[in-house]
């Protein structure tokens, strides 16, 4: 795999006045890797993407995309990168075929090549039915617009693809379609993919490595499996009808486990071989008249990693996938 | 966390300048076609200009149509031919807003950022909507001239004169569109861009609008003599009422290019300001 498909950031900072949206981050995305950039709203994920895609300048620090410096070689970065920003950027009065043809032509294809490429992309993102091709983009659903936006980023067959929250607001079926396409691009074309997301499940599904960003800094980075294994143990998750009961349960059970975390009405109890102590947990709760509403046994997930790193669960506000007005 | 052993600046790849890109003229043609296409798909922006244009023509002709009988310098001329070039200027002010609004729509929808991430020539990004708006103005001018002919106008220079009027309206349209595009890029606001067109209205009245220049006096005559629009209107009146006059036509073309040069430069600096990475 060519080293030219790497992304390297070194002490990258972006300040707005006194506020550091991105605060001295360094990372390396290997060629052909899917790199998941996770974090809650306002963590600095999109700001990082706007710098790497040359839409904004870093306050300090350096980065290269495909070997090109994002500050001094912006045109080269744009030529080898495909970008799907958080906000879909499409002209609602045009059709998907028109938009993709223009996009392809601007990257140097002749009229016929551009039209062929547009049809190929429409087939890839499953928007190639005649009725859909002729319909103005303004009449597409949110999921269709997202898929078309992804196709726009692929028009010039980029070496590196930036996807900034590509599935936010999509229904589960559309989300799975995008995931399948991202996987195909990575596996079949060897494309390096920088993926920001608020969905832990998405990162777990797609990313070879992830970084969790909190308040402008990278809090932890690694392979999802390694991060989950680092938590070391299974967990028993006990949910109560109120937060006070959960807090009392935490105090009662803490001595039995390696680690205990309280998340509103839920207590997470971590221990190797946690399954064997479930009866003891139930007994102890009965003795103290603490009645759980549910009790589950789980192996560590990225949610646990996120909770461990940030001290909070990630909040996903799922929007409706409605056609535009 | 992965350690980054080498600063990226030490690893940068040489720029590759030999990759194919779309020729500049083709980019301008493509962006013009795109703007025309989207304008006609949203005709609400086009139709008012045409109707207002016709309204002015009817009102001025109805109320001042007999002025050529008593105004010195207009004896024997058609007042319709005298007022029609002003009507074209009024239309160009309204129609130029289409170019600015098209840019605002792209900015609001995020498509403008998407275009900035392509290797598109910045001039093509501006010229597309500007030329498109001026084509719409030419179409409106053609319709207004057609209606004026039905009302009795007989252009002194015939079809070549009408063609010259259309060329002038094309150039005027581009010039005024440059201003609205600049405001759109500076503000990203539909309301500000709509208002920008009206800033030129006073300028269009500081000309020999209703009477010949020779009948004006004082400061308004000085203002009219400085105002480039005066020369564009003069040329239109010449081809419709008095016949070919090369000096008048050259002055009109110079006025169009001066006005266009100023507004296009303004648009270009506005684009640079918007596209500048912060």
Coordinates of C-alpha atoms in Angstrom, one line a residue:
Chain A
X1 CA 0.0 0.0 0.0
X2 CA 1.4 3.4 -1.0
X3 CA 2.6 5.6 1.8
X4 CA 1.1 8.5 -0.1
X5 CA -2.3 7.5 1.2
X6 CA -1.4 8.3 4.8
X7 CA -2.7 11.1 7.0
X8 CA -0.3 12.5 9.5
X9 CA -1.1 15.3 12.0
X10 CA 1.5 16.8 14.3
X11 CA 0.6 19.0 17.2
X12 CA -2.5 20.4 15.4
X13 CA -4.2 23.3 17.1
X14 CA -7.3 25.3 16.1
X15 CA -8.2 28.2 18.3
X16 CA -11.2 30.6 18.1
X17 CA -10.1 33.4 20.4
X18 CA -9.3 31.8 23.7
X19 CA -11.3 28.6 22.9
X20 CA -9.2 25.7 21.6
X21 CA -11.6 23.7 19.4
X22 CA -8.7 21.3 18.6
X23 CA -6.0 21.3 21.2
X24 CA -2.6 19.9 20.2
X25 CA -3.5 16.6 18.6
X26 CA -1.1 14.2 16.8
X27 CA -2.0 11.0 15.0
X28 CA -1.2 8.9 12.0
X29 CA -3.7 7.2 9.8
X30 CA -2.0 4.4 7.8
X31 CA -2.5 3.8 4.1
X32 CA -5.6 1.8 3.4
X33 CA -6.9 2.1 7.0
X34 CA -10.4 3.1 8.2
X35 CA -9.7 5.5 11.1
X36 CA -12.7 6.3 13.3
X37 CA -12.7 9.6 15.0
X38 CA -15.2 9.5 17.9
X39 CA -16.5 12.0 20.2
X40 CA -19.6 13.8 21.5
X41 CA -20.9 17.0 19.9
X42 CA -18.4 19.9 20.2
X43 CA -15.4 17.5 20.8
X44 CA -13.6 19.0 17.8
X45 CA -14.0 16.2 15.2
X46 CA -15.5 18.4 12.4
X47 CA -13.0 21.2 13.1
X48 CA -10.2 18.6 12.6
X49 CA -11.8 17.5 9.3
X50 CA -12.2 21.1 8.0
X51 CA -8.4 21.6 8.6
X52 CA -7.4 18.3 7.0
X53 CA -9.7 19.0 3.9
X54 CA -8.2 22.5 3.5
X55 CA -11.4 24.4 4.3
X56 CA -9.7 26.0 7.3
X57 CA -6.2 26.7 8.4
X58 CA -4.6 25.3 11.6
X59 CA -3.7 27.9 14.2
X60 CA -0.5 25.9 14.7
X61 CA 0.9 22.5 14.0
X62 CA 1.2 20.7 10.7
X63 CA -0.5 17.9 8.8
X64 CA -0.1 16.1 5.6
X65 CA -2.8 14.3 3.6
X66 CA -1.4 11.8 1.1
X67 CA 2.0 13.4 1.6
X68 CA 0.8 16.9 0.8
X69 CA 1.0 19.7 3.4
X70 CA -2.5 20.9 4.2
X71 CA -1.4 24.6 4.5
X72 CA 1.0 24.9 1.6
X73 CA -0.3 22.3 -0.9
X74 CA -4.0 22.7 -0.5
X75 CA -4.8 22.1 -4.3
X76 CA -2.9 18.8 -4.2
X77 CA -4.8 17.8 -1.0
X78 CA -8.1 18.6 -2.7
X79 CA -7.2 16.6 -5.8
X80 CA -6.4 13.4 -4.0
X81 CA -9.1 13.7 -1.3
X82 CA -12.8 13.1 -1.4
X83 CA -14.9 14.9 1.2
X84 CA -18.4 14.3 2.6
X85 CA -19.0 17.0 5.1
X86 CA -21.4 16.8 8.0
X87 CA -23.9 19.1 6.2
X88 CA -24.8 17.8 2.8
X89 CA -23.8 20.2 0.0
X90 CA -26.0 19.8 -3.0
X91 CA -28.1 22.1 -5.3
X92 CA -31.7 21.0 -4.7
X93 CA -32.8 22.3 -8.2
X94 CA -30.4 19.9 -10.0
X95 CA -30.7 16.2 -10.6
X96 CA -28.1 13.7 -9.2
X97 CA -26.9 12.9 -12.7
X98 CA -26.3 16.6 -13.4
X99 CA -24.5 17.2 -10.2
X100 CA -22.2 14.1 -10.6
X101 CA -21.5 15.0 -14.2
X102 CA -20.4 18.5 -13.3
X103 CA -18.3 17.2 -10.4
X104 CA -16.5 14.7 -12.6
X105 CA -15.9 17.2 -15.4
X106 CA -14.3 19.7 -13.0
X107 CA -11.8 17.0 -12.1
X108 CA -10.8 16.7 -15.8
X109 CA -13.0 14.1 -17.3
X110 CA -14.5 14.8 -20.8
X111 CA -18.3 14.9 -21.2
X112 CA -18.7 11.2 -22.0
X113 CA -16.3 10.0 -19.3
X114 CA -18.1 12.2 -16.8
X115 CA -21.5 10.9 -17.7
X116 CA -20.3 7.3 -17.5
X117 CA -18.7 7.9 -14.2
X118 CA -21.9 9.6 -12.9
X119 CA -23.9 6.6 -13.9
X120 CA -21.4 4.2 -12.3
X121 CA -21.5 6.2 -9.0
X122 CA -25.3 6.3 -9.1
X123 CA -25.3 2.5 -9.4
X124 CA -22.9 2.2 -6.5
X125 CA -25.0 4.4 -4.2
X126 CA -28.2 2.8 -5.5
X127 CA -29.7 5.9 -6.9
X128 CA -29.8 4.7 -10.5
X129 CA -33.5 4.0 -11.0
X130 CA -34.7 6.2 -13.9
X131 CA -37.3 7.9 -11.8
X132 CA -34.7 8.8 -9.2
X133 CA -32.1 10.1 -11.6
X134 CA -34.6 12.5 -13.2
X135 CA -35.9 13.8 -9.9
X136 CA -34.5 17.1 -8.5
X137 CA -32.3 16.4 -5.5
X138 CA -34.6 18.7 -3.4
X139 CA -37.2 15.9 -3.5
X140 CA -34.8 13.2 -2.2
X141 CA -35.1 11.8 1.3
X142 CA -32.3 12.5 3.8
X143 CA -30.8 9.1 3.2
X144 CA -30.8 9.5 -0.6
X145 CA -29.1 12.9 -0.3
X146 CA -26.4 11.5 2.0
X147 CA -25.7 8.7 -0.5
X148 CA -25.5 11.2 -3.3
X149 CA -23.2 13.4 -1.3
X150 CA -21.0 10.4 -0.7
X151 CA -21.0 9.7 -4.5
X152 CA -20.0 13.4 -5.1
X153 CA -16.9 12.8 -2.9
X154 CA -16.0 9.8 -4.9
X155 CA -16.4 11.3 -8.4
X156 CA -12.6 11.7 -9.0
X157 CA -11.6 8.4 -7.5
X158 CA -9.8 9.9 -4.5
X159 CA -7.0 8.1 -2.7
X160 CA -8.2 9.3 0.7
X161 CA -11.8 9.8 1.8
X162 CA -13.0 12.1 4.6
X163 CA -16.5 11.2 6.0
X164 CA -17.7 13.6 8.6
X165 CA -20.6 12.0 10.4
X166 CA -21.9 10.4 7.2
X167 CA -24.9 8.6 8.7
X168 CA -26.1 11.2 11.2
X169 CA -29.9 11.4 10.9
X170 CA -30.3 8.4 8.7
X171 CA -32.6 5.5 9.3
X172 CA -31.0 2.1 10.1
X173 CA -31.4 0.7 6.6
X174 CA -29.7 3.8 5.0
X175 CA -27.0 3.6 7.6
X176 CA -26.3 0.0 6.7
X177 CA -26.1 0.9 3.0
X178 CA -23.5 3.6 3.7
X179 CA -21.5 1.1 5.9
X180 CA -21.5 -1.5 3.1
X181 CA -20.2 1.1 0.7
X182 CA -17.5 2.4 3.0
X183 CA -16.3 -1.2 3.6
X184 CA -16.3 -1.9 -0.2
X185 CA -14.3 1.3 -0.9
X186 CA -11.8 0.4 1.7
X187 CA -11.4 -3.3 0.8
X188 CA -11.7 -3.2 -3.0
X189 CA -10.0 0.1 -3.7
X190 CA -7.7 0.3 -0.7
X191 CA -9.0 3.8 0.0
X192 CA -7.8 5.4 3.3
X193 CA -10.9 6.5 5.1
X194 CA -11.1 9.1 7.9
X195 CA -14.5 8.7 9.5
X196 CA -15.9 10.9 12.2
X197 CA -18.9 9.6 14.0
X198 CA -21.0 9.9 17.1
X199 CA -22.2 6.3 16.8
X200 CA -20.0 3.8 18.7
X201 CA -21.6 1.0 16.8
X202 CA -20.6 2.5 13.5
X203 CA -17.0 2.9 14.6
X204 CA -16.9 -0.6 16.0
X205 CA -18.3 -1.9 12.7
X206 CA -16.1 0.0 10.3
X207 CA -12.9 1.3 11.9
X208 CA -9.6 -0.5 12.0
X209 CA -8.5 1.9 14.7
X210 CA -10.3 4.6 16.6
X211 CA -9.5 7.8 18.5
X212 CA -11.8 9.2 21.1
X213 CA -11.8 12.9 21.2
X214 CA -12.9 14.9 24.2
X215 CA -12.8 18.7 24.5
X216 CA -10.4 19.1 21.6
X217 CA -7.9 16.4 22.7
X218 CA -7.5 12.8 21.8
X219 CA -8.2 11.0 25.0
X220 CA -7.4 7.5 23.7
X221 CA -6.5 5.8 20.5
X222 CA -6.2 2.2 19.4
X223 CA -7.8 -0.8 17.7
X224 CA -11.4 -1.3 19.0
X225 CA -10.8 -4.8 20.1
X226 CA -7.6 -3.8 22.0
X227 CA -9.4 -0.9 23.7
X228 CA -12.3 -3.2 24.7
X229 CA -9.8 -5.8 26.0
X230 CA -8.0 -3.2 27.9
X231 CA -11.1 -2.9 30.1
X232 CA -10.2 -6.5 30.9
X233 CA -13.5 -8.0 32.1
X234 CA -17.1 -8.7 31.5
X235 CA -19.6 -6.5 33.2
X236 CA -22.9 -6.9 35.0
X237 CA -25.1 -4.0 34.2
X238 CA -27.9 -3.4 36.8
X239 CA -30.6 -0.8 36.1
X240 CA -32.9 0.6 38.8
X241 CA -36.0 2.7 38.6
X242 CA -34.2 5.8 40.0
X243 CA -30.7 7.2 40.3
X244 CA -30.7 7.0 44.2
X245 CA -31.2 3.3 44.2
X246 CA -28.4 2.9 41.6
X247 CA -26.1 5.0 43.8
X248 CA -26.9 2.8 46.9
X249 CA -26.3 -0.4 44.9
X250 CA -23.0 1.0 43.7
X251 CA -21.9 1.5 47.3
X252 CA -23.1 -2.0 48.4
X253 CA -21.5 -3.9 45.5
X254 CA -18.2 -2.0 45.0
X255 CA -16.2 -4.4 47.3
X256 CA -17.2 -7.4 45.1
X257 CA -15.8 -6.0 41.8
X258 CA -12.6 -4.8 40.3
X259 CA -14.2 -1.6 39.0
X260 CA -17.7 -0.1 39.4
X261 CA -19.3 2.8 37.3
X262 CA -22.5 4.6 37.9
X263 CA -24.3 6.0 34.9
X264 CA -27.6 7.7 36.0
X265 CA -29.9 4.7 36.8
X266 CA -27.4 2.0 35.8
X267 CA -24.5 0.5 37.7
X268 CA -21.8 -1.3 35.7
X269 CA -19.9 -3.9 37.6
X270 CA -16.6 -5.1 36.1
X271 CA -14.9 -8.3 37.0
X272 CA -13.3 -11.3 35.3
X273 CA -15.8 -14.2 35.4
X274 CA -18.6 -11.8 36.3
X275 CA -21.2 -14.4 35.4
X276 CA -20.2 -16.5 38.4
X277 CA -21.1 -13.8 40.9
X278 CA -24.5 -12.9 39.5
X279 CA -26.3 -14.9 42.2
X280 CA -24.2 -13.2 44.9
X281 CA -25.2 -9.8 43.4
X282 CA -28.9 -10.7 43.4
X283 CA -28.7 -11.9 47.0
X284 CA -26.9 -8.8 48.2
X285 CA -29.4 -6.5 46.5
X286 CA -32.3 -8.5 48.0
X287 CA -30.8 -8.2 51.4
X288 CA -30.6 -4.4 51.0
X289 CA -34.2 -4.3 49.5
X290 CA -32.8 -2.8 46.3
X291 CA -35.0 -4.0 43.4
X292 CA -33.4 -3.8 39.9
X293 CA -35.6 -3.3 36.8
X294 CA -33.1 -5.2 34.7
X295 CA -29.8 -7.1 35.0
X296 CA -27.6 -8.0 32.0
X297 CA -24.2 -9.6 31.6
X298 CA -22.1 -8.1 28.8
X299 CA -18.6 -8.3 27.4
X300 CA -16.9 -4.8 27.1
X301 CA -18.2 -2.7 24.2
X302 CA -17.0 0.6 22.8
X303 CA -19.7 2.2 25.0
X304 CA -17.7 0.9 28.0
X305 CA -14.5 2.3 26.6
X306 CA -16.2 5.7 25.9
X307 CA -17.7 5.8 29.4
X308 CA -14.3 4.8 30.9
X309 CA -12.5 7.6 28.9
X310 CA -15.0 10.4 29.1
X311 CA -17.0 9.5 32.3
X312 CA -20.2 9.8 30.3
X313 CA -22.2 7.9 27.7
X314 CA -22.4 9.2 24.2
X315 CA -25.7 11.0 23.3
X316 CA -27.0 10.3 19.9
X317 CA -29.9 12.5 18.9
X318 CA -31.4 10.6 16.0
X319 CA -33.2 12.8 13.5
X320 CA -36.0 11.7 11.2
X321 CA -35.1 10.7 7.7
X322 CA -37.7 12.9 5.9
X323 CA -37.7 14.2 2.4
X324 CA -36.8 17.9 2.1
X325 CA -39.6 20.4 1.8
Chain B
X1 CA -1.6 6.9 21.4
X2 CA 0.4 6.5 18.2
X3 CA 3.6 8.4 18.3
X4 CA 4.4 10.5 15.2
X5 CA 8.1 10.1 14.7
X6 CA 8.6 12.7 12.0
X7 CA 7.1 16.1 11.5
X8 CA 4.9 16.0 8.4
X9 CA 6.7 18.9 6.7
X10 CA 9.7 16.7 6.3
X11 CA 7.7 14.1 4.4
X12 CA 5.8 16.3 2.0
X13 CA 5.3 15.1 -1.6
X14 CA 6.2 17.4 -4.5
X15 CA 3.1 19.1 -6.0
X16 CA 1.8 17.4 -9.1
X17 CA 0.9 20.1 -11.7
X18 CA 0.5 17.8 -14.7
X19 CA -2.9 16.3 -13.8
X20 CA -5.6 17.0 -16.3
X21 CA -8.1 19.7 -15.6
X22 CA -11.1 21.1 -17.5
X23 CA -10.2 24.0 -19.8
X24 CA -11.2 27.4 -18.5
X25 CA -13.6 28.3 -21.3
X26 CA -15.4 24.9 -20.9
X27 CA -15.7 25.6 -17.1
X28 CA -17.3 29.0 -17.8
X29 CA -19.7 27.4 -20.4
X30 CA -20.6 24.6 -18.0
X31 CA -21.2 26.9 -15.0
X32 CA -23.2 29.3 -17.2
X33 CA -25.4 26.4 -18.4
X34 CA -25.9 25.2 -14.9
X35 CA -27.0 28.7 -13.7
X36 CA -29.3 29.1 -16.7
X37 CA -30.8 25.7 -16.0
X38 CA -31.5 26.3 -12.3
X39 CA -32.8 29.8 -13.0
X40 CA -35.4 28.5 -15.4
X41 CA -36.3 25.8 -12.9
X42 CA -37.1 28.5 -10.4
X43 CA -38.9 31.0 -12.7
X44 CA -40.3 33.0 -9.8
X45 CA -37.0 34.9 -9.8
X46 CA -37.2 35.7 -13.5
X47 CA -40.8 36.7 -14.1
X48 CA -41.1 39.8 -11.9
X49 CA -38.3 41.5 -13.7
X50 CA -40.0 41.0 -17.0
X51 CA -43.4 42.2 -15.8
X52 CA -41.9 45.3 -14.0
X53 CA -40.0 46.1 -17.2
X54 CA -43.2 46.0 -19.3
X55 CA -45.0 48.0 -16.6
X56 CA -42.5 50.8 -16.8
X57 CA -42.6 50.8 -20.6
X58 CA -46.4 51.2 -20.6
X59 CA -46.5 53.8 -17.8
X60 CA -43.8 56.0 -19.3
X61 CA -45.1 55.7 -22.8
X62 CA -48.7 56.3 -21.6
X63 CA -47.9 59.4 -19.5
X64 CA -45.0 60.9 -21.5
X65 CA -45.7 59.5 -25.0
X66 CA -46.5 62.8 -26.6
X67 CA -43.4 64.5 -25.1
X68 CA -41.6 64.3 -28.4
X69 CA -44.1 66.8 -29.8
X70 CA -42.9 69.6 -27.5
X71 CA -39.5 68.6 -26.1
X72 CA -36.6 70.3 -28.0
X73 CA -34.2 67.7 -29.4
X74 CA -36.9 65.0 -29.7
X75 CA -38.9 66.4 -32.5
X76 CA -39.8 63.8 -35.0
X77 CA -38.5 61.0 -32.8
X78 CA -40.4 58.1 -31.2
X79 CA -40.7 58.6 -27.4
X80 CA -41.1 54.8 -27.2
X81 CA -37.6 54.5 -28.7
X82 CA -36.3 57.2 -26.4
X83 CA -37.6 55.5 -23.2
X84 CA -37.0 51.9 -24.1
X85 CA -33.2 51.8 -23.4
X86 CA -34.0 53.2 -19.9
X87 CA -36.5 50.3 -19.5
X88 CA -33.7 47.9 -20.4
X89 CA -31.4 49.4 -17.8
X90 CA -34.1 49.1 -15.2
X91 CA -34.6 45.4 -16.2
X92 CA -30.9 44.8 -15.9
X93 CA -30.9 46.1 -12.4
X94 CA -33.6 43.6 -11.4
X95 CA -32.2 40.7 -13.4
X96 CA -28.7 41.1 -12.1
X97 CA -30.0 40.0 -8.7
X98 CA -30.5 36.5 -10.1
X99 CA -26.8 36.0 -10.3
X100 CA -26.3 37.1 -6.7
X101 CA -29.2 35.0 -5.5
X102 CA -27.8 32.0 -7.2
X103 CA -24.5 32.4 -5.3
X104 CA -26.4 32.9 -2.0
X105 CA -28.4 29.7 -2.6
X106 CA -25.2 27.7 -3.3
X107 CA -23.6 29.1 -0.1
X108 CA -26.7 28.4 2.0
X109 CA -27.0 24.8 0.6
X110 CA -23.3 24.1 1.1
X111 CA -22.8 23.5 -2.6
X112 CA -20.4 26.5 -2.8
X113 CA -18.0 24.8 -0.4
X114 CA -18.2 21.7 -2.4
X115 CA -17.3 23.6 -5.5
X116 CA -14.4 25.3 -3.7
X117 CA -13.0 21.8 -2.9
X118 CA -12.8 21.1 -6.7
X119 CA -10.1 22.4 -9.0
X120 CA -12.6 24.9 -10.5
X121 CA -11.1 28.2 -11.7
X122 CA -12.3 31.0 -9.4
X123 CA -13.2 33.2 -12.4
X124 CA -15.4 30.5 -13.8
X125 CA -17.2 30.3 -10.5
X126 CA -18.1 34.0 -10.9
X127 CA -18.6 34.3 -14.6
X128 CA -21.1 31.4 -14.8
X129 CA -23.9 33.1 -12.8
X130 CA -23.0 36.5 -14.2
X131 CA -23.2 35.5 -17.9
X132 CA -26.3 33.5 -17.2
X133 CA -28.1 36.5 -15.6
X134 CA -27.1 38.6 -18.6
X135 CA -28.5 36.0 -21.0
X136 CA -31.8 36.2 -19.2
X137 CA -31.7 40.0 -19.5
X138 CA -31.1 39.6 -23.3
X139 CA -34.2 37.5 -23.5
X140 CA -36.2 40.0 -21.5
X141 CA -34.9 42.8 -23.8
X142 CA -35.9 40.9 -26.8
X143 CA -39.4 40.4 -25.5
X144 CA -39.7 44.1 -24.5
X145 CA -38.5 45.2 -28.0
X146 CA -41.0 42.8 -29.5
X147 CA -43.8 44.4 -27.5
X148 CA -42.5 47.9 -28.4
X149 CA -42.6 47.0 -32.1
X150 CA -46.2 45.9 -31.6
X151 CA -46.9 49.3 -30.0
X152 CA -45.5 51.0 -33.0
X153 CA -41.7 51.3 -32.6
X154 CA -39.8 51.1 -35.8
X155 CA -36.1 50.9 -35.0
X156 CA -34.1 53.4 -37.1
X157 CA -31.3 50.9 -37.7
X158 CA -33.4 47.8 -38.2
X159 CA -32.4 44.4 -37.0
X160 CA -28.7 45.2 -36.7
X161 CA -29.6 48.0 -34.4
X162 CA -31.7 45.7 -32.2
X163 CA -28.8 43.2 -32.2
X164 CA -26.6 46.1 -31.0
X165 CA -29.1 46.8 -28.2
X166 CA -29.0 43.2 -27.2
X167 CA -25.2 43.2 -27.0
X168 CA -25.3 46.3 -24.9
X169 CA -27.9 44.7 -22.6
X170 CA -25.7 41.6 -22.3
X171 CA -22.7 43.7 -21.3
X172 CA -24.7 45.8 -18.9
X173 CA -26.2 42.7 -17.4
X174 CA -22.8 41.2 -16.7
X175 CA -21.6 44.5 -15.2
X176 CA -24.5 44.8 -12.8
X177 CA -24.5 41.1 -12.0
X178 CA -20.8 41.5 -10.8
X179 CA -22.0 43.8 -8.1
X180 CA -24.8 41.6 -6.8
X181 CA -22.4 38.6 -6.9
X182 CA -19.9 40.6 -4.9
X183 CA -22.5 41.4 -2.3
X184 CA -23.7 37.8 -2.2
X185 CA -20.1 36.6 -1.5
X186 CA -19.5 39.3 1.1
X187 CA -22.7 38.7 3.0
X188 CA -24.0 35.3 2.1
X189 CA -27.4 37.0 2.7
X190 CA -30.4 36.8 0.3
X191 CA -31.9 40.0 1.7
X192 CA -28.6 42.0 1.4
X193 CA -28.2 40.7 -2.2
X194 CA -31.7 41.7 -3.1
X195 CA -31.1 45.2 -1.7
X196 CA -27.8 45.5 -3.6
X197 CA -29.7 45.7 -6.9
X198 CA -31.6 48.8 -5.7
X199 CA -28.4 50.6 -4.8
X200 CA -28.0 51.2 -8.6
X201 CA -31.4 52.6 -9.0
X202 CA -30.4 56.2 -8.1
X203 CA -27.6 55.9 -10.5
X204 CA -30.0 55.0 -13.3
X205 CA -32.0 58.1 -12.6
X206 CA -28.9 60.4 -12.6
X207 CA -28.9 60.2 -16.3
X208 CA -30.8 61.8 -19.2
X209 CA -33.6 59.5 -18.2
X210 CA -36.8 61.4 -19.3
X211 CA -35.3 64.2 -21.4
X212 CA -32.3 64.6 -23.6
X213 CA -28.9 65.4 -21.9
X214 CA -28.9 68.8 -23.7
X215 CA -32.0 69.9 -21.7
X216 CA -30.4 69.1 -18.3
X217 CA -28.5 71.7 -16.3
X218 CA -26.6 72.2 -13.1
X219 CA -25.4 69.3 -10.9
X220 CA -27.7 66.8 -12.4
X221 CA -26.2 67.4 -15.8
X222 CA -22.7 67.0 -14.4
X223 CA -23.8 63.8 -12.6
X224 CA -25.3 62.5 -15.9
X225 CA -22.2 63.3 -17.8
X226 CA -20.0 61.3 -15.3
X227 CA -22.5 58.4 -15.1
X228 CA -21.5 55.6 -17.4
X229 CA -25.2 54.5 -17.7
X230 CA -25.9 57.8 -19.6
X231 CA -23.7 56.6 -22.5
X232 CA -25.3 53.1 -22.6
X233 CA -28.7 54.7 -22.8
X234 CA -27.5 57.1 -25.4
X235 CA -26.3 54.3 -27.6
X236 CA -29.6 52.5 -27.2
X237 CA -31.6 55.6 -28.2
X238 CA -29.3 56.2 -31.2
X239 CA -29.9 52.8 -32.7
X240 CA -33.6 53.0 -32.1
X241 CA -34.3 56.6 -33.0
X242 CA -31.6 58.5 -34.8
X243 CA -29.4 55.9 -36.6
X244 CA -25.8 54.6 -36.3
X245 CA -23.3 56.8 -34.6
X246 CA -19.9 55.1 -34.1
X247 CA -18.7 57.6 -31.5
X248 CA -21.8 57.0 -29.3
X249 CA -21.5 53.3 -29.7
X250 CA -17.8 53.3 -28.7
X251 CA -18.5 55.4 -25.7
X252 CA -21.2 53.0 -24.7
X253 CA -18.9 50.0 -25.0
X254 CA -16.2 51.8 -23.0
X255 CA -18.8 52.6 -20.3
X256 CA -19.9 48.9 -20.2
X257 CA -16.3 47.7 -19.9
X258 CA -15.4 50.3 -17.2
X259 CA -18.5 49.4 -15.2
X260 CA -17.9 45.7 -15.7
X261 CA -14.3 46.0 -14.8
X262 CA -15.1 47.7 -11.5
X263 CA -17.8 45.3 -10.5
X264 CA -15.9 42.1 -11.6
X265 CA -12.9 43.2 -9.6
X266 CA -15.2 43.8 -6.6
X267 CA -16.6 40.3 -7.1
X268 CA -13.2 38.7 -7.4
X269 CA -11.9 40.3 -4.2
X270 CA -15.1 39.2 -2.5
X271 CA -14.6 35.7 -3.7
X272 CA -11.0 35.7 -2.4
X273 CA -12.2 37.0 0.9
X274 CA -14.8 34.2 1.2
X275 CA -12.5 31.4 0.0
X276 CA -9.6 32.6 2.2
X277 CA -9.0 29.9 4.8
X278 CA -9.3 31.2 8.3

